[in-house]
């Protein structure tokens, strides 16, 4: 039979409620046998994204009820297969987007969600571009549709998504202005962007000096009051792509209210007769009603991004590699906003 019958022991990091990073719990349990179309994946690398930071505060849209195991994406090796799954997948490395559950030594994943990782690509390197790389790729090419010779602005050019956007743009012959703290100016300049200090009160004026005719696209994960300034940077025909509301992450109250206000603002701007567009990028758009199409698009885009990593076009920005048992420290480091790139969680040494 084409199934795994041996019991797999897993170590998981549990988010018990709204706690500080140090309040995460560790639990060990037996995984159930993989079901129809499922595999057991041994985690080789997972990571900390902005989503987990919001989930810790109970503010991520559609997150599960507490307690649960976080972990938005994973790179791992198949060690077990369920009915209907090719046993030849065993021993091979894949990437998958899980939304939750990846902060674990072993986890069960739908085989249909697996995307092969090219030979020779390090697990941690691949991990940095799973959600971040797909997000950057889709925002650039499916949402903004920028082209060679365009000028774009990337807010937070030192972050996981931001640093990937910068490199993709550089590879495509696109000029990038990236906002970043002064400590990361040299690193972001080396990635291919013109750095602008986001702490400078005259930041938007400085960007306008660099692009006096306006820019073709702004990628804004901050939201809040600065979103209007991002909109004003656009030239006619330009696109504002918002993909988060970091400015309101720590605000008390209903997590959806800032998002609903943001949606309303973007809709109003789209009605203005100035040729500009504004939209909110949602990684999960289409999954509920067109699951097969969503998976196909995700696999296509992630395959493209992983190939660029293998070719050396994309240099993964790994801020730190931290063992699974120290996931709280990994979360705290990511939330400190002092790092360049993504904090990656790896198996115990």
mmCIF file of C-alpha atoms in Angstrom:
data_model
loop_
_atom_site.group_PDB
_atom_site.id
_atom_site.type_symbol
_atom_site.label_atom_id
_atom_site.label_comp_id
_atom_site.label_asym_id
_atom_site.label_seq_id
_atom_site.Cartn_x
_atom_site.Cartn_y
_atom_site.Cartn_z
ATOM 1 C CA UNK A 1 0.000 0.000 0.000
ATOM 2 C CA UNK A 2 1.077 3.558 -0.765
ATOM 3 C CA UNK A 3 0.685 4.821 2.800
ATOM 4 C CA UNK A 4 2.639 5.739 5.918
ATOM 5 C CA UNK A 5 1.693 3.693 8.977
ATOM 6 C CA UNK A 6 4.507 4.541 11.428
ATOM 7 C CA UNK A 7 3.706 7.121 14.091
ATOM 8 C CA UNK A 8 5.502 10.441 13.692
ATOM 9 C CA UNK A 9 6.409 12.421 16.793
ATOM 10 C CA UNK A 10 6.313 16.192 16.323
ATOM 11 C CA UNK A 11 7.431 19.173 18.391
ATOM 12 C CA UNK A 12 5.187 22.195 17.911
ATOM 13 C CA UNK A 13 5.218 25.826 18.997
ATOM 14 C CA UNK A 14 1.814 26.890 20.289
ATOM 15 C CA UNK A 15 0.453 30.427 20.407
ATOM 16 C CA UNK A 16 -1.859 30.161 23.451
ATOM 17 C CA UNK A 17 -3.459 33.611 23.222
ATOM 18 C CA UNK A 18 -2.499 37.266 23.104
ATOM 19 C CA UNK A 19 0.922 36.980 24.736
ATOM 20 C CA UNK A 20 4.395 38.437 24.448
ATOM 21 C CA UNK A 21 6.823 36.425 22.279
ATOM 22 C CA UNK A 22 8.201 34.786 25.425
ATOM 23 C CA UNK A 23 4.718 33.378 26.138
ATOM 24 C CA UNK A 24 4.793 30.792 23.357
ATOM 25 C CA UNK A 25 4.424 27.165 24.475
ATOM 26 C CA UNK A 26 6.199 24.023 23.267
ATOM 27 C CA UNK A 27 4.228 20.796 22.936
ATOM 28 C CA UNK A 28 5.168 17.310 21.761
ATOM 29 C CA UNK A 29 2.561 14.967 20.320
ATOM 30 C CA UNK A 30 2.007 12.148 17.841
ATOM 31 C CA UNK A 31 0.799 13.171 14.408
ATOM 32 C CA UNK A 32 -2.120 11.216 12.967
ATOM 33 C CA UNK A 33 -1.353 9.182 9.867
ATOM 34 C CA UNK A 34 -1.546 11.265 6.661
ATOM 35 C CA UNK A 35 -4.932 11.043 4.986
ATOM 36 C CA UNK A 36 -5.948 10.829 1.346
ATOM 37 C CA UNK A 37 -3.726 13.102 -0.724
ATOM 38 C CA UNK A 38 -1.564 14.146 2.229
ATOM 39 C CA UNK A 39 2.113 13.864 3.164
ATOM 40 C CA UNK A 40 4.163 14.136 6.335
ATOM 41 C CA UNK A 41 6.730 16.899 5.921
ATOM 42 C CA UNK A 42 9.850 17.156 8.070
ATOM 43 C CA UNK A 43 10.483 20.864 8.576
ATOM 44 C CA UNK A 44 13.836 22.012 7.177
ATOM 45 C CA UNK A 45 13.054 25.728 7.513
ATOM 46 C CA UNK A 46 10.107 27.942 8.380
ATOM 47 C CA UNK A 47 10.080 31.599 9.345
ATOM 48 C CA UNK A 48 8.545 34.670 10.914
ATOM 49 C CA UNK A 49 6.419 36.904 8.717
ATOM 50 C CA UNK A 50 4.328 39.955 9.508
ATOM 51 C CA UNK A 51 1.295 37.656 9.672
ATOM 52 C CA UNK A 52 2.576 35.859 12.781
ATOM 53 C CA UNK A 53 3.270 39.204 14.395
ATOM 54 C CA UNK A 54 -0.358 40.176 13.852
ATOM 55 C CA UNK A 55 -1.611 36.765 14.973
ATOM 56 C CA UNK A 56 0.239 37.153 18.266
ATOM 57 C CA UNK A 57 -1.979 40.169 18.918
ATOM 58 C CA UNK A 58 -5.111 38.433 17.647
ATOM 59 C CA UNK A 59 -5.304 40.905 14.765
ATOM 60 C CA UNK A 60 -4.753 38.823 11.644
ATOM 61 C CA UNK A 61 -7.869 38.495 9.506
ATOM 62 C CA UNK A 62 -9.379 34.998 9.588
ATOM 63 C CA UNK A 63 -6.811 33.558 11.997
ATOM 64 C CA UNK A 64 -7.893 30.456 13.946
ATOM 65 C CA UNK A 65 -9.119 30.595 17.514
ATOM 66 C CA UNK A 66 -6.428 30.364 20.188
ATOM 67 C CA UNK A 67 -4.565 28.154 20.920
ATOM 68 C CA UNK A 68 -2.967 27.171 17.593
ATOM 69 C CA UNK A 69 0.407 26.501 15.965
ATOM 70 C CA UNK A 70 1.604 29.464 13.835
ATOM 71 C CA UNK A 71 3.775 29.173 10.753
ATOM 72 C CA UNK A 72 2.759 30.698 7.426
ATOM 73 C CA UNK A 73 5.059 28.749 5.134
ATOM 74 C CA UNK A 74 7.573 25.934 5.223
ATOM 75 C CA UNK A 75 10.339 24.192 3.336
ATOM 76 C CA UNK A 76 10.672 20.536 4.209
ATOM 77 C CA UNK A 77 11.372 16.981 3.171
ATOM 78 C CA UNK A 78 8.615 14.433 2.604
ATOM 79 C CA UNK A 79 9.040 11.554 5.057
ATOM 80 C CA UNK A 80 5.618 9.940 4.788
ATOM 81 C CA UNK A 81 2.763 9.642 2.295
ATOM 82 C CA UNK A 82 -0.938 8.992 2.572
ATOM 83 C CA UNK A 83 -3.285 7.136 0.216
ATOM 84 C CA UNK A 84 -3.221 8.394 -3.348
ATOM 85 C CA UNK A 85 0.209 10.024 -3.043
ATOM 86 C CA UNK A 86 3.254 8.865 -5.003
ATOM 87 C CA UNK A 87 5.768 7.273 -2.619
ATOM 88 C CA UNK A 88 8.569 8.630 -4.806
ATOM 89 C CA UNK A 89 7.968 12.041 -3.212
ATOM 90 C CA UNK A 90 9.714 10.727 -0.102
ATOM 91 C CA UNK A 91 13.159 12.134 0.469
ATOM 92 C CA UNK A 92 12.543 15.140 -1.775
ATOM 93 C CA UNK A 93 12.400 18.779 -0.636
ATOM 94 C CA UNK A 94 9.362 20.956 -1.243
ATOM 95 C CA UNK A 95 7.989 24.359 -0.290
ATOM 96 C CA UNK A 96 4.408 24.940 0.835
ATOM 97 C CA UNK A 97 2.231 27.773 2.068
ATOM 98 C CA UNK A 98 0.322 26.669 5.151
ATOM 99 C CA UNK A 99 -1.000 29.903 6.733
ATOM 100 C CA UNK A 100 -0.712 28.185 10.130
ATOM 101 C CA UNK A 101 0.947 25.056 11.469
ATOM 102 C CA UNK A 102 4.497 25.297 10.102
ATOM 103 C CA UNK A 103 6.247 26.066 13.405
ATOM 104 C CA UNK A 104 6.691 22.351 13.989
ATOM 105 C CA UNK A 105 9.343 19.707 13.504
ATOM 106 C CA UNK A 106 6.886 17.648 11.419
ATOM 107 C CA UNK A 107 3.502 18.512 9.935
ATOM 108 C CA UNK A 108 0.858 17.140 7.604
ATOM 109 C CA UNK A 109 0.455 18.969 4.290
ATOM 110 C CA UNK A 110 -1.736 18.450 1.244
ATOM 111 C CA UNK A 111 0.407 16.983 -1.533
ATOM 112 C CA UNK A 112 -1.316 19.343 -3.995
ATOM 113 C CA UNK A 113 0.204 22.298 -2.136
ATOM 114 C CA UNK A 114 3.821 21.132 -2.574
ATOM 115 C CA UNK A 115 6.159 23.025 -4.912
ATOM 116 C CA UNK A 116 9.560 21.419 -5.656
ATOM 117 C CA UNK A 117 12.661 23.227 -4.393
ATOM 118 C CA UNK A 118 15.474 23.144 -6.987
ATOM 119 C CA UNK A 119 18.494 21.002 -6.183
ATOM 120 C CA UNK A 120 21.278 23.021 -4.650
ATOM 121 C CA UNK A 121 19.011 25.675 -3.108
ATOM 122 C CA UNK A 122 19.477 25.832 0.667
ATOM 123 C CA UNK A 123 16.314 25.270 2.705
ATOM 124 C CA UNK A 124 16.629 28.573 4.592
ATOM 125 C CA UNK A 125 17.288 30.419 1.332
ATOM 126 C CA UNK A 126 14.176 28.894 -0.224
ATOM 127 C CA UNK A 127 12.147 29.713 2.891
ATOM 128 C CA UNK A 128 12.827 33.439 2.545
ATOM 129 C CA UNK A 129 11.040 33.566 -0.819
ATOM 130 C CA UNK A 130 8.023 31.300 -0.317
ATOM 131 C CA UNK A 131 5.351 33.774 0.808
ATOM 132 C CA UNK A 132 7.605 36.832 0.482
ATOM 133 C CA UNK A 133 8.744 35.935 -3.012
ATOM 134 C CA UNK A 134 5.286 35.052 -4.306
ATOM 135 C CA UNK A 135 3.883 38.239 -2.772
ATOM 136 C CA UNK A 136 6.568 40.377 -4.410
ATOM 137 C CA UNK A 137 6.260 38.606 -7.776
ATOM 138 C CA UNK A 138 2.482 38.811 -7.927
ATOM 139 C CA UNK A 139 2.344 42.441 -6.816
ATOM 140 C CA UNK A 140 4.904 43.455 -9.445
ATOM 141 C CA UNK A 141 3.715 41.403 -12.397
ATOM 142 C CA UNK A 142 0.075 40.527 -11.768
ATOM 143 C CA UNK A 143 -1.112 43.639 -9.895
ATOM 144 C CA UNK A 144 1.071 46.639 -10.772
ATOM 145 C CA UNK A 145 2.319 45.200 -14.109
ATOM 146 C CA UNK A 146 5.432 47.370 -14.051
ATOM 147 C CA UNK A 147 7.807 47.324 -17.002
ATOM 148 C CA UNK A 148 11.468 47.936 -17.819
ATOM 149 C CA UNK A 149 12.331 51.610 -17.423
ATOM 150 C CA UNK A 150 9.607 52.314 -14.849
ATOM 151 C CA UNK A 151 10.300 53.858 -11.443
ATOM 152 C CA UNK A 152 8.798 52.383 -8.296
ATOM 153 C CA UNK A 153 8.823 53.094 -4.552
ATOM 154 C CA UNK A 154 9.161 50.246 -2.049
ATOM 155 C CA UNK A 155 8.361 51.077 1.570
ATOM 156 C CA UNK A 156 10.387 48.943 3.970
ATOM 157 C CA UNK A 157 12.981 47.919 1.389
ATOM 158 C CA UNK A 158 14.925 45.999 4.064
ATOM 159 C CA UNK A 159 12.065 43.629 4.904
ATOM 160 C CA UNK A 160 11.370 40.179 3.512
ATOM 161 C CA UNK A 161 8.937 41.327 0.834
ATOM 162 C CA UNK A 162 10.637 44.678 0.308
ATOM 163 C CA UNK A 163 14.120 43.290 -0.300
ATOM 164 C CA UNK A 164 12.672 40.767 -2.767
ATOM 165 C CA UNK A 165 10.780 43.513 -4.600
ATOM 166 C CA UNK A 166 14.005 45.501 -4.925
ATOM 167 C CA UNK A 167 15.907 42.573 -6.420
ATOM 168 C CA UNK A 168 13.127 41.579 -8.812
ATOM 169 C CA UNK A 169 12.896 45.171 -10.002
ATOM 170 C CA UNK A 170 16.646 45.490 -10.465
ATOM 171 C CA UNK A 171 16.668 42.297 -12.530
ATOM 172 C CA UNK A 172 13.844 43.666 -14.710
ATOM 173 C CA UNK A 173 15.532 47.013 -15.372
ATOM 174 C CA UNK A 174 13.260 49.033 -13.090
ATOM 175 C CA UNK A 175 14.456 51.962 -10.969
ATOM 176 C CA UNK A 176 13.699 51.526 -7.248
ATOM 177 C CA UNK A 177 13.485 54.094 -4.465
ATOM 178 C CA UNK A 178 13.399 52.249 -1.147
ATOM 179 C CA UNK A 179 12.535 53.596 2.284
ATOM 180 C CA UNK A 180 14.695 52.176 5.051
ATOM 181 C CA UNK A 181 16.413 53.190 8.285
ATOM 182 C CA UNK A 182 19.841 54.762 7.954
ATOM 183 C CA UNK A 183 21.579 51.652 9.304
ATOM 184 C CA UNK A 184 20.430 49.664 6.268
ATOM 185 C CA UNK A 185 21.164 52.228 3.554
ATOM 186 C CA UNK A 186 24.349 50.539 2.325
ATOM 187 C CA UNK A 187 22.750 47.089 2.227
ATOM 188 C CA UNK A 188 19.671 48.302 0.348
ATOM 189 C CA UNK A 189 21.850 50.288 -2.061
ATOM 190 C CA UNK A 190 23.786 47.099 -2.768
ATOM 191 C CA UNK A 191 20.509 45.287 -3.508
ATOM 192 C CA UNK A 192 19.806 47.865 -6.187
ATOM 193 C CA UNK A 193 17.643 50.614 -4.656
ATOM 194 C CA UNK A 194 18.157 54.299 -3.906
ATOM 195 C CA UNK A 195 17.683 54.452 -0.119
ATOM 196 C CA UNK A 196 15.633 57.132 1.615
ATOM 197 C CA UNK A 197 15.468 57.356 5.409
ATOM 198 C CA UNK A 198 11.922 56.564 6.537
ATOM 199 C CA UNK A 199 12.556 58.443 9.784
ATOM 200 C CA UNK A 200 13.179 61.683 7.888
ATOM 201 C CA UNK A 201 10.109 63.978 8.281
ATOM 202 C CA UNK A 202 10.755 65.107 4.697
ATOM 203 C CA UNK A 203 10.845 61.542 3.333
ATOM 204 C CA UNK A 204 8.079 62.022 0.766
ATOM 205 C CA UNK A 205 9.573 65.343 -0.382
ATOM 206 C CA UNK A 206 12.895 63.580 -0.866
ATOM 207 C CA UNK A 207 11.205 60.909 -2.988
ATOM 208 C CA UNK A 208 9.569 63.601 -5.112
ATOM 209 C CA UNK A 209 12.999 65.134 -5.682
ATOM 210 C CA UNK A 210 14.244 61.781 -6.962
ATOM 211 C CA UNK A 211 11.161 61.286 -9.173
ATOM 212 C CA UNK A 212 9.762 64.757 -9.953
ATOM 213 C CA UNK A 213 7.373 63.431 -12.619
ATOM 214 C CA UNK A 214 5.918 60.854 -10.260
ATOM 215 C CA UNK A 215 6.429 57.110 -10.028
ATOM 216 C CA UNK A 216 4.771 54.184 -11.794
ATOM 217 C CA UNK A 217 4.024 52.213 -8.643
ATOM 218 C CA UNK A 218 4.231 52.409 -4.855
ATOM 219 C CA UNK A 219 4.280 49.228 -2.754
ATOM 220 C CA UNK A 220 3.009 50.194 0.696
ATOM 221 C CA UNK A 221 2.634 47.749 3.600
ATOM 222 C CA UNK A 222 2.357 50.513 6.206
ATOM 223 C CA UNK A 223 -1.065 52.008 5.556
ATOM 224 C CA UNK A 224 -2.237 54.577 8.102
ATOM 225 C CA UNK A 225 -1.984 58.326 7.474
ATOM 226 C CA UNK A 226 1.035 57.924 5.175
ATOM 227 C CA UNK A 227 -1.025 56.063 2.592
ATOM 228 C CA UNK A 228 -2.302 59.348 1.178
ATOM 229 C CA UNK A 229 1.290 60.497 0.683
ATOM 230 C CA UNK A 230 2.026 57.279 -1.188
ATOM 231 C CA UNK A 231 -0.957 57.978 -3.454
ATOM 232 C CA UNK A 232 0.309 61.489 -4.170
ATOM 233 C CA UNK A 233 3.667 60.094 -5.375
ATOM 234 C CA UNK A 234 2.034 58.444 -8.384
ATOM 235 C CA UNK A 235 2.193 59.828 -11.878
ATOM 236 C CA UNK A 236 -0.851 59.573 -14.162
ATOM 237 C CA UNK A 237 -1.400 55.901 -14.870
ATOM 238 C CA UNK A 238 0.450 54.897 -11.701
ATOM 239 C CA UNK A 239 -0.584 52.146 -9.288
ATOM 240 C CA UNK A 240 -0.652 52.120 -5.492
ATOM 241 C CA UNK A 241 -0.414 48.562 -4.160
ATOM 242 C CA UNK A 242 -1.199 48.310 -0.471
ATOM 243 C CA UNK A 243 -0.534 44.959 1.196
ATOM 244 C CA UNK A 244 -0.825 45.607 4.898
ATOM 245 C CA UNK A 245 -1.471 48.048 7.694
ATOM 246 C CA UNK A 246 1.641 47.959 9.848
ATOM 247 C CA UNK A 247 0.875 51.449 11.138
ATOM 248 C CA UNK A 248 -2.204 50.133 12.975
ATOM 249 C CA UNK A 249 -0.755 46.804 14.183
ATOM 250 C CA UNK A 250 -0.505 47.885 17.809
ATOM 251 C CA UNK A 251 -3.753 49.859 17.969
ATOM 252 C CA UNK A 252 -6.368 48.421 20.363
ATOM 253 C CA UNK A 253 -9.793 47.379 19.206
ATOM 254 C CA UNK A 254 -11.260 45.422 16.328
ATOM 255 C CA UNK A 255 -8.531 44.385 13.893
ATOM 256 C CA UNK A 256 -10.868 44.703 10.901
ATOM 257 C CA UNK A 257 -11.776 48.355 11.387
ATOM 258 C CA UNK A 258 -8.480 49.783 10.064
ATOM 259 C CA UNK A 259 -8.638 47.360 7.127
ATOM 260 C CA UNK A 260 -12.221 48.332 6.278
ATOM 261 C CA UNK A 261 -11.300 52.020 6.424
ATOM 262 C CA UNK A 262 -8.332 51.288 4.170
ATOM 263 C CA UNK A 263 -10.551 49.459 1.639
ATOM 264 C CA UNK A 264 -12.972 52.371 1.620
ATOM 265 C CA UNK A 265 -10.220 54.872 0.973
ATOM 266 C CA UNK A 266 -8.756 52.831 -1.889
ATOM 267 C CA UNK A 267 -12.194 52.450 -3.499
ATOM 268 C CA UNK A 268 -12.808 56.203 -3.393
ATOM 269 C CA UNK A 269 -9.411 56.941 -4.926
ATOM 270 C CA UNK A 270 -10.133 54.534 -7.765
ATOM 271 C CA UNK A 271 -13.174 56.623 -8.705
ATOM 272 C CA UNK A 272 -11.115 59.785 -9.193
ATOM 273 C CA UNK A 273 -10.635 60.783 -12.872
ATOM 274 C CA UNK A 274 -6.840 61.021 -12.755
ATOM 275 C CA UNK A 275 -5.816 57.744 -14.364
ATOM 276 C CA UNK A 276 -4.328 56.349 -11.161
ATOM 277 C CA UNK A 277 -5.202 52.982 -9.618
ATOM 278 C CA UNK A 278 -5.180 51.767 -6.035
ATOM 279 C CA UNK A 279 -5.658 48.248 -4.766
ATOM 280 C CA UNK A 280 -5.138 45.920 -1.843
ATOM 281 C CA UNK A 281 -3.071 42.818 -2.503
ATOM 282 C CA UNK A 282 -4.464 39.701 -0.836
ATOM 283 C CA UNK A 283 -2.266 36.598 -1.055
ATOM 284 C CA UNK A 284 -5.287 34.311 -0.603
ATOM 285 C CA UNK A 285 -7.568 35.944 -3.166
ATOM 286 C CA UNK A 286 -9.469 33.317 -5.129
ATOM 287 C CA UNK A 287 -8.601 30.318 -2.955
ATOM 288 C CA UNK A 288 -12.040 29.812 -1.478
ATOM 289 C CA UNK A 289 -13.962 29.693 -4.750
ATOM 290 C CA UNK A 290 -11.280 28.710 -7.265
ATOM 291 C CA UNK A 291 -8.923 26.497 -5.295
ATOM 292 C CA UNK A 292 -7.426 24.698 -8.311
ATOM 293 C CA UNK A 293 -6.696 27.948 -10.135
ATOM 294 C CA UNK A 294 -5.230 29.456 -6.958
ATOM 295 C CA UNK A 295 -2.889 26.492 -6.489
ATOM 296 C CA UNK A 296 -1.815 26.555 -10.131
ATOM 297 C CA UNK A 297 -1.038 30.275 -10.007
ATOM 298 C CA UNK A 298 0.851 29.920 -6.721
ATOM 299 C CA UNK A 299 2.893 26.987 -8.020
ATOM 300 C CA UNK A 300 3.713 28.811 -11.260
ATOM 301 C CA UNK A 301 4.853 31.983 -9.507
ATOM 302 C CA UNK A 302 6.787 30.249 -6.717
ATOM 303 C CA UNK A 303 8.559 28.058 -9.277
ATOM 304 C CA UNK A 304 9.665 31.216 -11.101
ATOM 305 C CA UNK A 305 10.959 32.797 -7.904
ATOM 306 C CA UNK A 306 12.790 29.666 -6.709
ATOM 307 C CA UNK A 307 14.430 29.379 -10.125
ATOM 308 C CA UNK A 308 15.750 32.934 -9.754
ATOM 309 C CA UNK A 309 17.218 31.955 -6.382
ATOM 310 C CA UNK A 310 18.891 28.942 -7.983
ATOM 311 C CA UNK A 311 20.289 31.147 -10.759
ATOM 312 C CA UNK A 312 21.708 33.651 -8.287
ATOM 313 C CA UNK A 313 19.437 36.452 -9.508
ATOM 314 C CA UNK A 314 17.741 36.659 -6.123
ATOM 315 C CA UNK A 315 19.996 36.688 -3.068
ATOM 316 C CA UNK A 316 17.871 35.545 -0.110
ATOM 317 C CA UNK A 317 18.112 37.946 2.803
ATOM 318 C CA UNK A 318 18.417 35.780 5.922
ATOM 319 C CA UNK A 319 18.387 37.932 9.045
ATOM 320 C CA UNK A 320 19.034 35.012 11.412
ATOM 321 C CA UNK A 321 18.637 31.249 11.733
ATOM 322 C CA UNK A 322 17.068 30.364 15.079
ATOM 323 C CA UNK A 323 16.201 26.856 16.377
ATOM 324 C CA UNK A 324 12.541 25.870 16.657
ATOM 325 C CA UNK A 325 12.684 25.699 20.457
ATOM 326 C CA UNK A 326 13.644 29.403 20.490
ATOM 327 C CA UNK A 327 10.733 30.541 18.315
ATOM 328 C CA UNK A 328 9.854 33.216 20.886
ATOM 329 C CA UNK A 329 13.266 34.812 20.398
ATOM 330 C CA UNK A 330 12.796 34.591 16.626
ATOM 331 C CA UNK A 331 9.443 36.373 16.871
ATOM 332 C CA UNK A 332 10.870 39.074 19.149
ATOM 333 C CA UNK A 333 13.771 39.684 16.757
ATOM 334 C CA UNK A 334 11.450 40.000 13.769
ATOM 335 C CA UNK A 335 9.227 42.429 15.669
ATOM 336 C CA UNK A 336 12.221 44.583 16.621
ATOM 337 C CA UNK A 337 12.351 45.919 13.045
ATOM 338 C CA UNK A 338 16.139 46.103 13.308
ATOM 339 C CA UNK A 339 17.002 43.321 10.856
ATOM 340 C CA UNK A 340 17.551 43.063 7.136
ATOM 341 C CA UNK A 341 15.576 40.240 5.556
ATOM 342 C CA UNK A 342 13.662 37.361 7.133
ATOM 343 C CA UNK A 343 14.141 35.618 10.460
ATOM 344 C CA UNK A 344 14.231 31.892 9.674
ATOM 345 C CA UNK A 345 13.350 29.113 12.123
ATOM 346 C CA UNK A 346 15.322 25.894 11.627
ATOM 347 C CA UNK A 347 15.323 22.423 13.217
ATOM 348 C CA UNK A 348 17.187 21.810 16.443
ATOM 349 C CA UNK A 349 20.938 21.377 15.899
#
